[in-house]
Amino acid sequence: MMETFLNIYTPIALLLFFGGVALRMGRWVKAMFVYRTARGRNRTFPVTSSNLGMIKGAAEVLIGPVTHFHQKANRTWSRGYALYHAAIITEVTGYSISTLILLARIALGQPVPDIALQTAESFNYTPANLLTIVFGNGEELAAHFLFGGFAPVFLAITWVAVIFAVLGNLHLLFTLLTRRNAAVVADIDRASAGVRVKGRLTWDRLAVRLLIFAIIWTELLARLDVVPGIVFFHASLGLALFTLFPFTYLFHMVYNVVALYYSARRRSIRAIA
């Protein structure tokens, strides 16, 4: 049943994802070809202000807001944010590498595992089987096919990532359900001593967070081989999240490379405080 669903849904999901990304990225592409006055330093900038460089600028963009604001304003959220992003970056990197290896082997005409039948070699190139190889890269059969002798190291790294994901997502769910998301619950500095800001519960974030929670736990159950065939549910949930990327706040995971470049560039020339 799940295999049939995945075979039907995969092309629809890919169409929605790439179509949505194309629409969202259209504004940036348009800006690339439409002349605008450069923004950055202006007449009020000191002549002596030095360029920080792109590497330091990027570091300031990624780390600065957390250390200067979030960690002080809301430690629970900040801790969850750090754990979750360490996990998601590791997981997404693993999925991306797995996809590239899988596509390369298919291009060479090599056999792939059949996850449903638990056989090491087959020519089952259906979307359902290929997706479960990628999303189930933490299982022994898929891991050894994709990474060979490096599989034990990969599994060890991703086990740490899964634990981080569980802890981080629990922190973030707690802040959402207690309306402490985007809240200021502690003093940031002397100037803002005593200032408190109420958080908010946004249903789109809660829905995405619960979906991610389900993805994490189905991966755990698949790795532990507790529920037979649950890797197909895990792949289905992962594909559903993939489809939502262009249409929710998750789009930042697609756009982050572009956004980081421009943000680091502005920070490097001290165009922002």
PDB file of C-alpha atoms in Angstrom:
ATOM      1  CA  MET A   1       0.000   0.000   0.000  1.00  0.00           C
ATOM      2  CA  MET A   2       2.687   2.534   1.007  1.00  0.00           C
ATOM      3  CA  GLU A   3       4.817   1.570  -1.965  1.00  0.00           C
ATOM      4  CA  THR A   4       1.930   2.294  -4.340  1.00  0.00           C
ATOM      5  CA  PHE A   5       1.279   5.617  -2.606  1.00  0.00           C
ATOM      6  CA  LEU A   6       4.938   6.641  -2.883  1.00  0.00           C
ATOM      7  CA  ASN A   7       5.108   5.676  -6.555  1.00  0.00           C
ATOM      8  CA  ILE A   8       2.119   7.910  -7.295  1.00  0.00           C
ATOM      9  CA  TYR A   9       2.939  10.771  -4.934  1.00  0.00           C
ATOM     10  CA  THR A  10       6.666  11.174  -5.697  1.00  0.00           C
ATOM     11  CA  PRO A  11       6.298  12.845  -9.146  1.00  0.00           C
ATOM     12  CA  ILE A  12       3.535  15.094  -7.760  1.00  0.00           C
ATOM     13  CA  ALA A  13       5.737  16.081  -4.798  1.00  0.00           C
ATOM     14  CA  LEU A  14       8.696  16.863  -7.056  1.00  0.00           C
ATOM     15  CA  LEU A  15       6.488  18.974  -9.342  1.00  0.00           C
ATOM     16  CA  LEU A  16       5.122  20.937  -6.387  1.00  0.00           C
ATOM     17  CA  PHE A  17       8.571  21.397  -4.868  1.00  0.00           C
ATOM     18  CA  PHE A  18      10.383  22.599  -7.970  1.00  0.00           C
ATOM     19  CA  GLY A  19       7.389  24.642  -9.152  1.00  0.00           C
ATOM     20  CA  GLY A  20       7.100  26.313  -5.757  1.00  0.00           C
ATOM     21  CA  VAL A  21      10.841  27.005  -5.579  1.00  0.00           C
ATOM     22  CA  ALA A  22      10.783  28.500  -9.086  1.00  0.00           C
ATOM     23  CA  LEU A  23       7.962  30.866  -8.103  1.00  0.00           C
ATOM     24  CA  ARG A  24       9.631  31.896  -4.845  1.00  0.00           C
ATOM     25  CA  MET A  25      13.038  32.371  -6.443  1.00  0.00           C
ATOM     26  CA  GLY A  26      11.548  34.404  -9.282  1.00  0.00           C
ATOM     27  CA  ARG A  27      11.802  37.614  -7.262  1.00  0.00           C
ATOM     28  CA  TRP A  28      15.508  37.084  -6.683  1.00  0.00           C
ATOM     29  CA  VAL A  29      16.128  36.213 -10.332  1.00  0.00           C
ATOM     30  CA  LYS A  30      14.258  39.365 -11.391  1.00  0.00           C
ATOM     31  CA  ALA A  31      16.385  41.458  -9.031  1.00  0.00           C
ATOM     32  CA  MET A  32      19.520  40.019 -10.660  1.00  0.00           C
ATOM     33  CA  PHE A  33      18.573  41.583 -14.000  1.00  0.00           C
ATOM     34  CA  VAL A  34      16.887  44.804 -12.872  1.00  0.00           C
ATOM     35  CA  TYR A  35      19.286  47.646 -12.071  1.00  0.00           C
ATOM     36  CA  ARG A  36      18.996  49.072  -8.595  1.00  0.00           C
ATOM     37  CA  THR A  37      21.039  51.591  -6.704  1.00  0.00           C
ATOM     38  CA  ALA A  38      23.597  49.736  -4.612  1.00  0.00           C
ATOM     39  CA  ARG A  39      22.791  49.658  -0.938  1.00  0.00           C
ATOM     40  CA  GLY A  40      25.418  49.531   1.725  1.00  0.00           C
ATOM     41  CA  ARG A  41      27.673  52.289   2.964  1.00  0.00           C
ATOM     42  CA  ASN A  42      26.313  55.801   2.673  1.00  0.00           C
ATOM     43  CA  ARG A  43      27.584  59.267   3.494  1.00  0.00           C
ATOM     44  CA  THR A  44      27.177  58.716   7.233  1.00  0.00           C
ATOM     45  CA  PHE A  45      29.587  55.769   7.313  1.00  0.00           C
ATOM     46  CA  PRO A  46      32.991  56.548   8.821  1.00  0.00           C
ATOM     47  CA  VAL A  47      35.746  56.590   6.237  1.00  0.00           C
ATOM     48  CA  THR A  48      37.914  54.481   8.535  1.00  0.00           C
ATOM     49  CA  SER A  49      35.411  51.614   8.884  1.00  0.00           C
ATOM     50  CA  SER A  50      37.150  48.498   7.599  1.00  0.00           C
ATOM     51  CA  ASN A  51      35.756  45.594   5.624  1.00  0.00           C
ATOM     52  CA  LEU A  52      35.279  42.553   7.884  1.00  0.00           C
ATOM     53  CA  GLY A  53      35.540  40.070   5.015  1.00  0.00           C
ATOM     54  CA  MET A  54      32.983  37.505   3.903  1.00  0.00           C
ATOM     55  CA  ILE A  55      34.055  34.743   6.318  1.00  0.00           C
ATOM     56  CA  LYS A  56      33.764  36.919   9.412  1.00  0.00           C
ATOM     57  CA  GLY A  57      30.627  38.490   7.982  1.00  0.00           C
ATOM     58  CA  ALA A  58      29.024  35.058   7.574  1.00  0.00           C
ATOM     59  CA  ALA A  59      30.074  34.053  11.096  1.00  0.00           C
ATOM     60  CA  GLU A  60      28.479  37.219  12.491  1.00  0.00           C
ATOM     61  CA  VAL A  61      25.251  36.524  10.602  1.00  0.00           C
ATOM     62  CA  LEU A  62      25.020  32.904  11.770  1.00  0.00           C
ATOM     63  CA  ILE A  63      26.253  33.214  15.347  1.00  0.00           C
ATOM     64  CA  GLY A  64      25.755  36.869  16.274  1.00  0.00           C
ATOM     65  CA  PRO A  65      21.947  36.948  16.733  1.00  0.00           C
ATOM     66  CA  VAL A  66      22.005  33.767  18.843  1.00  0.00           C
ATOM     67  CA  THR A  67      24.811  34.846  21.186  1.00  0.00           C
ATOM     68  CA  HIS A  68      23.761  38.506  21.447  1.00  0.00           C
ATOM     69  CA  PHE A  69      19.999  38.054  21.689  1.00  0.00           C
ATOM     70  CA  HIS A  70      18.344  34.614  21.597  1.00  0.00           C
ATOM     71  CA  GLN A  71      20.588  32.861  24.116  1.00  0.00           C
ATOM     72  CA  LYS A  72      19.939  35.611  26.649  1.00  0.00           C
ATOM     73  CA  ALA A  73      16.267  36.188  25.851  1.00  0.00           C
ATOM     74  CA  ASN A  74      15.082  32.573  25.752  1.00  0.00           C
ATOM     75  CA  ARG A  75      17.588  29.878  26.674  1.00  0.00           C
ATOM     76  CA  THR A  76      15.222  26.940  26.160  1.00  0.00           C
ATOM     77  CA  TRP A  77      14.423  27.992  22.609  1.00  0.00           C
ATOM     78  CA  SER A  78      18.062  28.838  21.911  1.00  0.00           C
ATOM     79  CA  ARG A  79      19.279  25.453  23.148  1.00  0.00           C
ATOM     80  CA  GLY A  80      16.636  23.653  21.077  1.00  0.00           C
ATOM     81  CA  TYR A  81      17.490  25.765  18.038  1.00  0.00           C
ATOM     82  CA  ALA A  82      21.182  24.841  18.294  1.00  0.00           C
ATOM     83  CA  LEU A  83      20.570  21.116  18.825  1.00  0.00           C
ATOM     84  CA  TYR A  84      17.931  20.891  16.116  1.00  0.00           C
ATOM     85  CA  HIS A  85      19.968  22.721  13.484  1.00  0.00           C
ATOM     86  CA  ALA A  86      23.081  20.664  14.233  1.00  0.00           C
ATOM     87  CA  ALA A  87      20.926  17.595  13.609  1.00  0.00           C
ATOM     88  CA  ILE A  88      19.066  18.830  10.533  1.00  0.00           C
ATOM     89  CA  ILE A  89      22.240  20.027   8.786  1.00  0.00           C
ATOM     90  CA  THR A  90      23.849  16.623   9.386  1.00  0.00           C
ATOM     91  CA  GLU A  91      20.743  14.736   8.254  1.00  0.00           C
ATOM     92  CA  VAL A  92      20.166  16.824   5.117  1.00  0.00           C
ATOM     93  CA  THR A  93      23.843  16.468   4.204  1.00  0.00           C
ATOM     94  CA  GLY A  94      23.529  12.694   4.627  1.00  0.00           C
ATOM     95  CA  TYR A  95      20.390  12.556   2.479  1.00  0.00           C
ATOM     96  CA  SER A  96      22.034  14.701  -0.214  1.00  0.00           C
ATOM     97  CA  ILE A  97      25.171  12.544  -0.353  1.00  0.00           C
ATOM     98  CA  SER A  98      23.027   9.401  -0.382  1.00  0.00           C
ATOM     99  CA  THR A  99      21.003  10.746  -3.320  1.00  0.00           C
ATOM    100  CA  LEU A 100      24.127  11.549  -5.316  1.00  0.00           C
ATOM    101  CA  ILE A 101      25.638   8.105  -4.671  1.00  0.00           C
ATOM    102  CA  LEU A 102      22.358   6.398  -5.574  1.00  0.00           C
ATOM    103  CA  LEU A 103      21.958   8.360  -8.825  1.00  0.00           C
ATOM    104  CA  ALA A 104      25.562   7.649  -9.791  1.00  0.00           C
ATOM    105  CA  ARG A 105      25.096   3.913  -9.285  1.00  0.00           C
ATOM    106  CA  ILE A 106      21.853   3.914 -11.252  1.00  0.00           C
ATOM    107  CA  ALA A 107      23.590   5.813 -14.093  1.00  0.00           C
ATOM    108  CA  LEU A 108      26.216   3.060 -14.134  1.00  0.00           C
ATOM    109  CA  GLY A 109      23.490   0.428 -14.335  1.00  0.00           C
ATOM    110  CA  GLN A 110      24.354  -1.122 -10.983  1.00  0.00           C
ATOM    111  CA  PRO A 111      21.805  -3.072  -8.894  1.00  0.00           C
ATOM    112  CA  VAL A 112      20.280  -1.490  -5.808  1.00  0.00           C
ATOM    113  CA  PRO A 113      18.808  -3.038  -2.655  1.00  0.00           C
ATOM    114  CA  ASP A 114      15.127  -3.909  -2.573  1.00  0.00           C
ATOM    115  CA  ILE A 115      14.057  -2.528   0.792  1.00  0.00           C
ATOM    116  CA  ALA A 116      10.650  -4.228   0.865  1.00  0.00           C
ATOM    117  CA  LEU A 117      12.117  -7.667   0.119  1.00  0.00           C
ATOM    118  CA  GLN A 118      15.315  -6.982   2.118  1.00  0.00           C
ATOM    119  CA  THR A 119      17.531  -8.201  -0.720  1.00  0.00           C
ATOM    120  CA  ALA A 120      20.955  -6.673  -1.332  1.00  0.00           C
ATOM    121  CA  GLU A 121      20.735  -6.571  -5.132  1.00  0.00           C
ATOM    122  CA  SER A 122      17.833  -5.821  -7.451  1.00  0.00           C
ATOM    123  CA  PHE A 123      16.869  -3.553 -10.301  1.00  0.00           C
ATOM    124  CA  ASN A 124      13.893  -2.125  -8.483  1.00  0.00           C
ATOM    125  CA  TYR A 125      14.210   1.473  -9.631  1.00  0.00           C
ATOM    126  CA  THR A 126      10.679   2.455  -8.574  1.00  0.00           C
ATOM    127  CA  PRO A 127      10.336   5.802  -6.735  1.00  0.00           C
ATOM    128  CA  ALA A 128       9.183   4.038  -3.563  1.00  0.00           C
ATOM    129  CA  ASN A 129      12.263   1.827  -3.373  1.00  0.00           C
ATOM    130  CA  LEU A 130      14.702   4.616  -4.251  1.00  0.00           C
ATOM    131  CA  LEU A 131      13.154   6.959  -1.683  1.00  0.00           C
ATOM    132  CA  THR A 132      13.389   4.373   1.075  1.00  0.00           C
ATOM    133  CA  ILE A 133      17.054   3.814   0.229  1.00  0.00           C
ATOM    134  CA  VAL A 134      17.737   7.542   0.664  1.00  0.00           C
ATOM    135  CA  PHE A 135      15.492   8.196   3.682  1.00  0.00           C
ATOM    136  CA  GLY A 136      16.411   4.833   5.176  1.00  0.00           C
ATOM    137  CA  ASN A 137      20.152   5.414   4.886  1.00  0.00           C
ATOM    138  CA  GLY A 138      20.392   4.785   8.635  1.00  0.00           C
ATOM    139  CA  GLU A 139      19.383   1.157   8.207  1.00  0.00           C
ATOM    140  CA  GLU A 140      22.078  -1.484   7.752  1.00  0.00           C
ATOM    141  CA  LEU A 141      21.069  -2.619   4.238  1.00  0.00           C
ATOM    142  CA  ALA A 142      20.880   0.838   2.702  1.00  0.00           C
ATOM    143  CA  ALA A 143      23.891   2.178   4.628  1.00  0.00           C
ATOM    144  CA  HIS A 144      26.220  -0.595   3.451  1.00  0.00           C
ATOM    145  CA  PHE A 145      25.008  -0.206  -0.132  1.00  0.00           C
ATOM    146  CA  LEU A 146      25.587   3.558  -0.093  1.00  0.00           C
ATOM    147  CA  PHE A 147      28.749   3.850   1.992  1.00  0.00           C
ATOM    148  CA  GLY A 148      30.391   0.416   1.990  1.00  0.00           C
ATOM    149  CA  GLY A 149      33.123   0.188   4.620  1.00  0.00           C
ATOM    150  CA  PHE A 150      32.389   3.734   5.765  1.00  0.00           C
ATOM    151  CA  ALA A 151      28.848   2.682   6.804  1.00  0.00           C
ATOM    152  CA  PRO A 152      29.644   2.148  10.540  1.00  0.00           C
ATOM    153  CA  VAL A 153      31.125   5.661  10.764  1.00  0.00           C
ATOM    154  CA  PHE A 154      28.148   7.147   8.923  1.00  0.00           C
ATOM    155  CA  LEU A 155      25.711   5.338  11.217  1.00  0.00           C
ATOM    156  CA  ALA A 156      27.564   6.526  14.324  1.00  0.00           C
ATOM    157  CA  ILE A 157      27.517  10.155  13.149  1.00  0.00           C
ATOM    158  CA  THR A 158      23.860  10.058  12.204  1.00  0.00           C
ATOM    159  CA  TRP A 159      22.902   8.352  15.471  1.00  0.00           C
ATOM    160  CA  VAL A 160      24.306  11.399  17.268  1.00  0.00           C
ATOM    161  CA  ALA A 161      22.326  13.616  14.879  1.00  0.00           C
ATOM    162  CA  VAL A 162      19.114  11.698  15.616  1.00  0.00           C
ATOM    163  CA  ILE A 163      19.613  12.125  19.370  1.00  0.00           C
ATOM    164  CA  PHE A 164      20.243  15.848  18.861  1.00  0.00           C
ATOM    165  CA  ALA A 165      17.089  16.011  16.711  1.00  0.00           C
ATOM    166  CA  VAL A 166      14.961  14.391  19.435  1.00  0.00           C
ATOM    167  CA  LEU A 167      16.276  16.712  22.150  1.00  0.00           C
ATOM    168  CA  GLY A 168      16.170  19.833  19.971  1.00  0.00           C
ATOM    169  CA  ASN A 169      12.679  19.182  18.686  1.00  0.00           C
ATOM    170  CA  LEU A 170      11.383  18.526  22.212  1.00  0.00           C
ATOM    171  CA  HIS A 171      12.773  21.920  23.277  1.00  0.00           C
ATOM    172  CA  LEU A 172      11.157  23.684  20.319  1.00  0.00           C
ATOM    173  CA  LEU A 173       7.828  21.895  20.783  1.00  0.00           C
ATOM    174  CA  PHE A 174       7.847  22.896  24.456  1.00  0.00           C
ATOM    175  CA  THR A 175       8.372  26.566  23.596  1.00  0.00           C
ATOM    176  CA  LEU A 176       5.570  26.425  21.022  1.00  0.00           C
ATOM    177  CA  LEU A 177       3.037  24.664  23.237  1.00  0.00           C
ATOM    178  CA  THR A 178       3.776  26.973  26.197  1.00  0.00           C
ATOM    179  CA  ARG A 179       3.544  30.045  23.926  1.00  0.00           C
ATOM    180  CA  ARG A 180       7.197  30.900  24.504  1.00  0.00           C
ATOM    181  CA  ASN A 181       8.155  30.855  20.847  1.00  0.00           C
ATOM    182  CA  ALA A 182       9.649  34.281  19.978  1.00  0.00           C
ATOM    183  CA  ALA A 183       9.209  35.274  23.642  1.00  0.00           C
ATOM    184  CA  VAL A 184      11.634  37.258  25.782  1.00  0.00           C
ATOM    185  CA  VAL A 185      11.667  35.535  29.173  1.00  0.00           C
ATOM    186  CA  ALA A 186      14.919  36.901  30.649  1.00  0.00           C
ATOM    187  CA  ASP A 187      16.997  40.070  30.701  1.00  0.00           C
ATOM    188  CA  ILE A 188      19.039  40.643  27.550  1.00  0.00           C
ATOM    189  CA  ASP A 189      21.142  43.526  28.867  1.00  0.00           C
ATOM    190  CA  ARG A 190      20.983  46.386  31.375  1.00  0.00           C
ATOM    191  CA  ALA A 191      19.135  48.670  29.001  1.00  0.00           C
ATOM    192  CA  SER A 192      16.305  46.155  28.584  1.00  0.00           C
ATOM    193  CA  ALA A 193      16.251  44.848  32.151  1.00  0.00           C
ATOM    194  CA  GLY A 194      12.755  43.798  33.116  1.00  0.00           C
ATOM    195  CA  VAL A 195      11.439  43.886  29.557  1.00  0.00           C
ATOM    196  CA  ARG A 196       9.367  40.824  28.709  1.00  0.00           C
ATOM    197  CA  VAL A 197       7.655  39.925  25.435  1.00  0.00           C
ATOM    198  CA  LYS A 198       4.914  37.329  25.201  1.00  0.00           C
ATOM    199  CA  GLY A 199       5.384  34.496  22.747  1.00  0.00           C
ATOM    200  CA  ARG A 200       2.870  33.211  20.235  1.00  0.00           C
ATOM    201  CA  LEU A 201       1.489  29.928  19.002  1.00  0.00           C
ATOM    202  CA  THR A 202       1.458  29.775  15.199  1.00  0.00           C
ATOM    203  CA  TRP A 203      -0.394  26.821  13.733  1.00  0.00           C
ATOM    204  CA  ASP A 204       1.828  26.459  10.660  1.00  0.00           C
ATOM    205  CA  ARG A 205       4.933  26.129  12.831  1.00  0.00           C
ATOM    206  CA  LEU A 206       3.179  23.713  15.167  1.00  0.00           C
ATOM    207  CA  ALA A 207       2.035  21.553  12.225  1.00  0.00           C
ATOM    208  CA  VAL A 208       5.537  21.480  10.728  1.00  0.00           C
ATOM    209  CA  ARG A 209       7.105  20.803  14.120  1.00  0.00           C
ATOM    210  CA  LEU A 210       4.742  17.856  14.743  1.00  0.00           C
ATOM    211  CA  LEU A 211       5.472  16.509  11.261  1.00  0.00           C
ATOM    212  CA  ILE A 212       9.208  16.698  11.950  1.00  0.00           C
ATOM    213  CA  PHE A 213       8.609  15.023  15.322  1.00  0.00           C
ATOM    214  CA  ALA A 214       6.867  12.134  13.521  1.00  0.00           C
ATOM    215  CA  ILE A 215       9.735  11.900  11.010  1.00  0.00           C
ATOM    216  CA  ILE A 216      12.297  11.655  13.810  1.00  0.00           C
ATOM    217  CA  TRP A 217      10.425   8.920  15.652  1.00  0.00           C
ATOM    218  CA  THR A 218       9.720   6.856  12.537  1.00  0.00           C
ATOM    219  CA  GLU A 219      13.447   7.019  11.783  1.00  0.00           C
ATOM    220  CA  LEU A 220      14.226   5.811  15.298  1.00  0.00           C
ATOM    221  CA  LEU A 221      11.787   2.917  14.966  1.00  0.00           C
ATOM    222  CA  ALA A 222      13.202   2.051  11.539  1.00  0.00           C
ATOM    223  CA  ARG A 223      16.782   2.065  12.822  1.00  0.00           C
ATOM    224  CA  LEU A 224      15.853  -0.103  15.792  1.00  0.00           C
ATOM    225  CA  ASP A 225      13.878  -2.435  13.497  1.00  0.00           C
ATOM    226  CA  VAL A 226      10.932  -2.315  15.897  1.00  0.00           C
ATOM    227  CA  VAL A 227       8.105  -1.924  13.341  1.00  0.00           C
ATOM    228  CA  PRO A 228       8.557  -3.786  10.029  1.00  0.00           C
ATOM    229  CA  GLY A 229       8.155  -1.572   6.967  1.00  0.00           C
ATOM    230  CA  ILE A 230       7.989   1.679   8.927  1.00  0.00           C
ATOM    231  CA  VAL A 231      10.767   3.054   6.731  1.00  0.00           C
ATOM    232  CA  PHE A 232       8.098   3.526   4.034  1.00  0.00           C
ATOM    233  CA  PHE A 233       6.102   5.740   6.425  1.00  0.00           C
ATOM    234  CA  HIS A 234       9.313   7.576   7.263  1.00  0.00           C
ATOM    235  CA  ALA A 235       9.985   8.184   3.562  1.00  0.00           C
ATOM    236  CA  SER A 236       6.376   9.331   3.018  1.00  0.00           C
ATOM    237  CA  LEU A 237       6.601  11.851   5.875  1.00  0.00           C
ATOM    238  CA  GLY A 238       9.986  13.065   4.642  1.00  0.00           C
ATOM    239  CA  LEU A 239       8.564  13.570   1.155  1.00  0.00           C
ATOM    240  CA  ALA A 240       5.572  15.449   2.614  1.00  0.00           C
ATOM    241  CA  LEU A 241       7.942  17.801   4.458  1.00  0.00           C
ATOM    242  CA  PHE A 242       9.993  18.189   1.259  1.00  0.00           C
ATOM    243  CA  THR A 243       6.813  19.254  -0.565  1.00  0.00           C
ATOM    244  CA  LEU A 244       6.066  21.922   2.061  1.00  0.00           C
ATOM    245  CA  PHE A 245       9.466  23.630   1.746  1.00  0.00           C
ATOM    246  CA  PRO A 246       8.465  26.301  -0.815  1.00  0.00           C
ATOM    247  CA  PHE A 247       5.133  27.069   0.878  1.00  0.00           C
ATOM    248  CA  THR A 248       6.069  27.485   4.549  1.00  0.00           C
ATOM    249  CA  TYR A 249       8.779  29.100   6.641  1.00  0.00           C
ATOM    250  CA  LEU A 250      10.926  26.059   5.748  1.00  0.00           C
ATOM    251  CA  PHE A 251      11.751  27.832   2.489  1.00  0.00           C
ATOM    252  CA  HIS A 252      14.743  29.320   4.291  1.00  0.00           C
ATOM    253  CA  MET A 253      16.384  25.891   4.005  1.00  0.00           C
ATOM    254  CA  VAL A 254      16.269  26.234   0.218  1.00  0.00           C
ATOM    255  CA  TYR A 255      17.056  29.950   0.076  1.00  0.00           C
ATOM    256  CA  ASN A 256      19.604  30.044   2.902  1.00  0.00           C
ATOM    257  CA  VAL A 257      22.677  29.936   0.635  1.00  0.00           C
ATOM    258  CA  VAL A 258      21.495  33.014  -1.276  1.00  0.00           C
ATOM    259  CA  ALA A 259      20.334  34.769   1.888  1.00  0.00           C
ATOM    260  CA  LEU A 260      23.593  34.005   3.701  1.00  0.00           C
ATOM    261  CA  TYR A 261      25.644  35.419   0.835  1.00  0.00           C
ATOM    262  CA  TYR A 262      23.831  38.767   0.788  1.00  0.00           C
ATOM    263  CA  SER A 263      23.568  38.998   4.574  1.00  0.00           C
ATOM    264  CA  ALA A 264      27.283  38.257   4.993  1.00  0.00           C
ATOM    265  CA  ARG A 265      28.096  40.799   2.301  1.00  0.00           C
ATOM    266  CA  ARG A 266      26.100  43.516   4.068  1.00  0.00           C
ATOM    267  CA  ARG A 267      27.612  42.580   7.420  1.00  0.00           C
ATOM    268  CA  SER A 268      31.151  42.530   6.006  1.00  0.00           C
ATOM    269  CA  ILE A 269      30.929  46.165   4.893  1.00  0.00           C
ATOM    270  CA  ARG A 270      29.197  47.119   8.149  1.00  0.00           C
ATOM    271  CA  ALA A 271      25.984  48.053   6.360  1.00  0.00           C
ATOM    272  CA  ILE A 272      24.053  46.573   9.305  1.00  0.00           C
ATOM    273  CA  ALA A 273      24.749  46.888  12.997  1.00  0.00           C
TER     274      ALA A 273
END
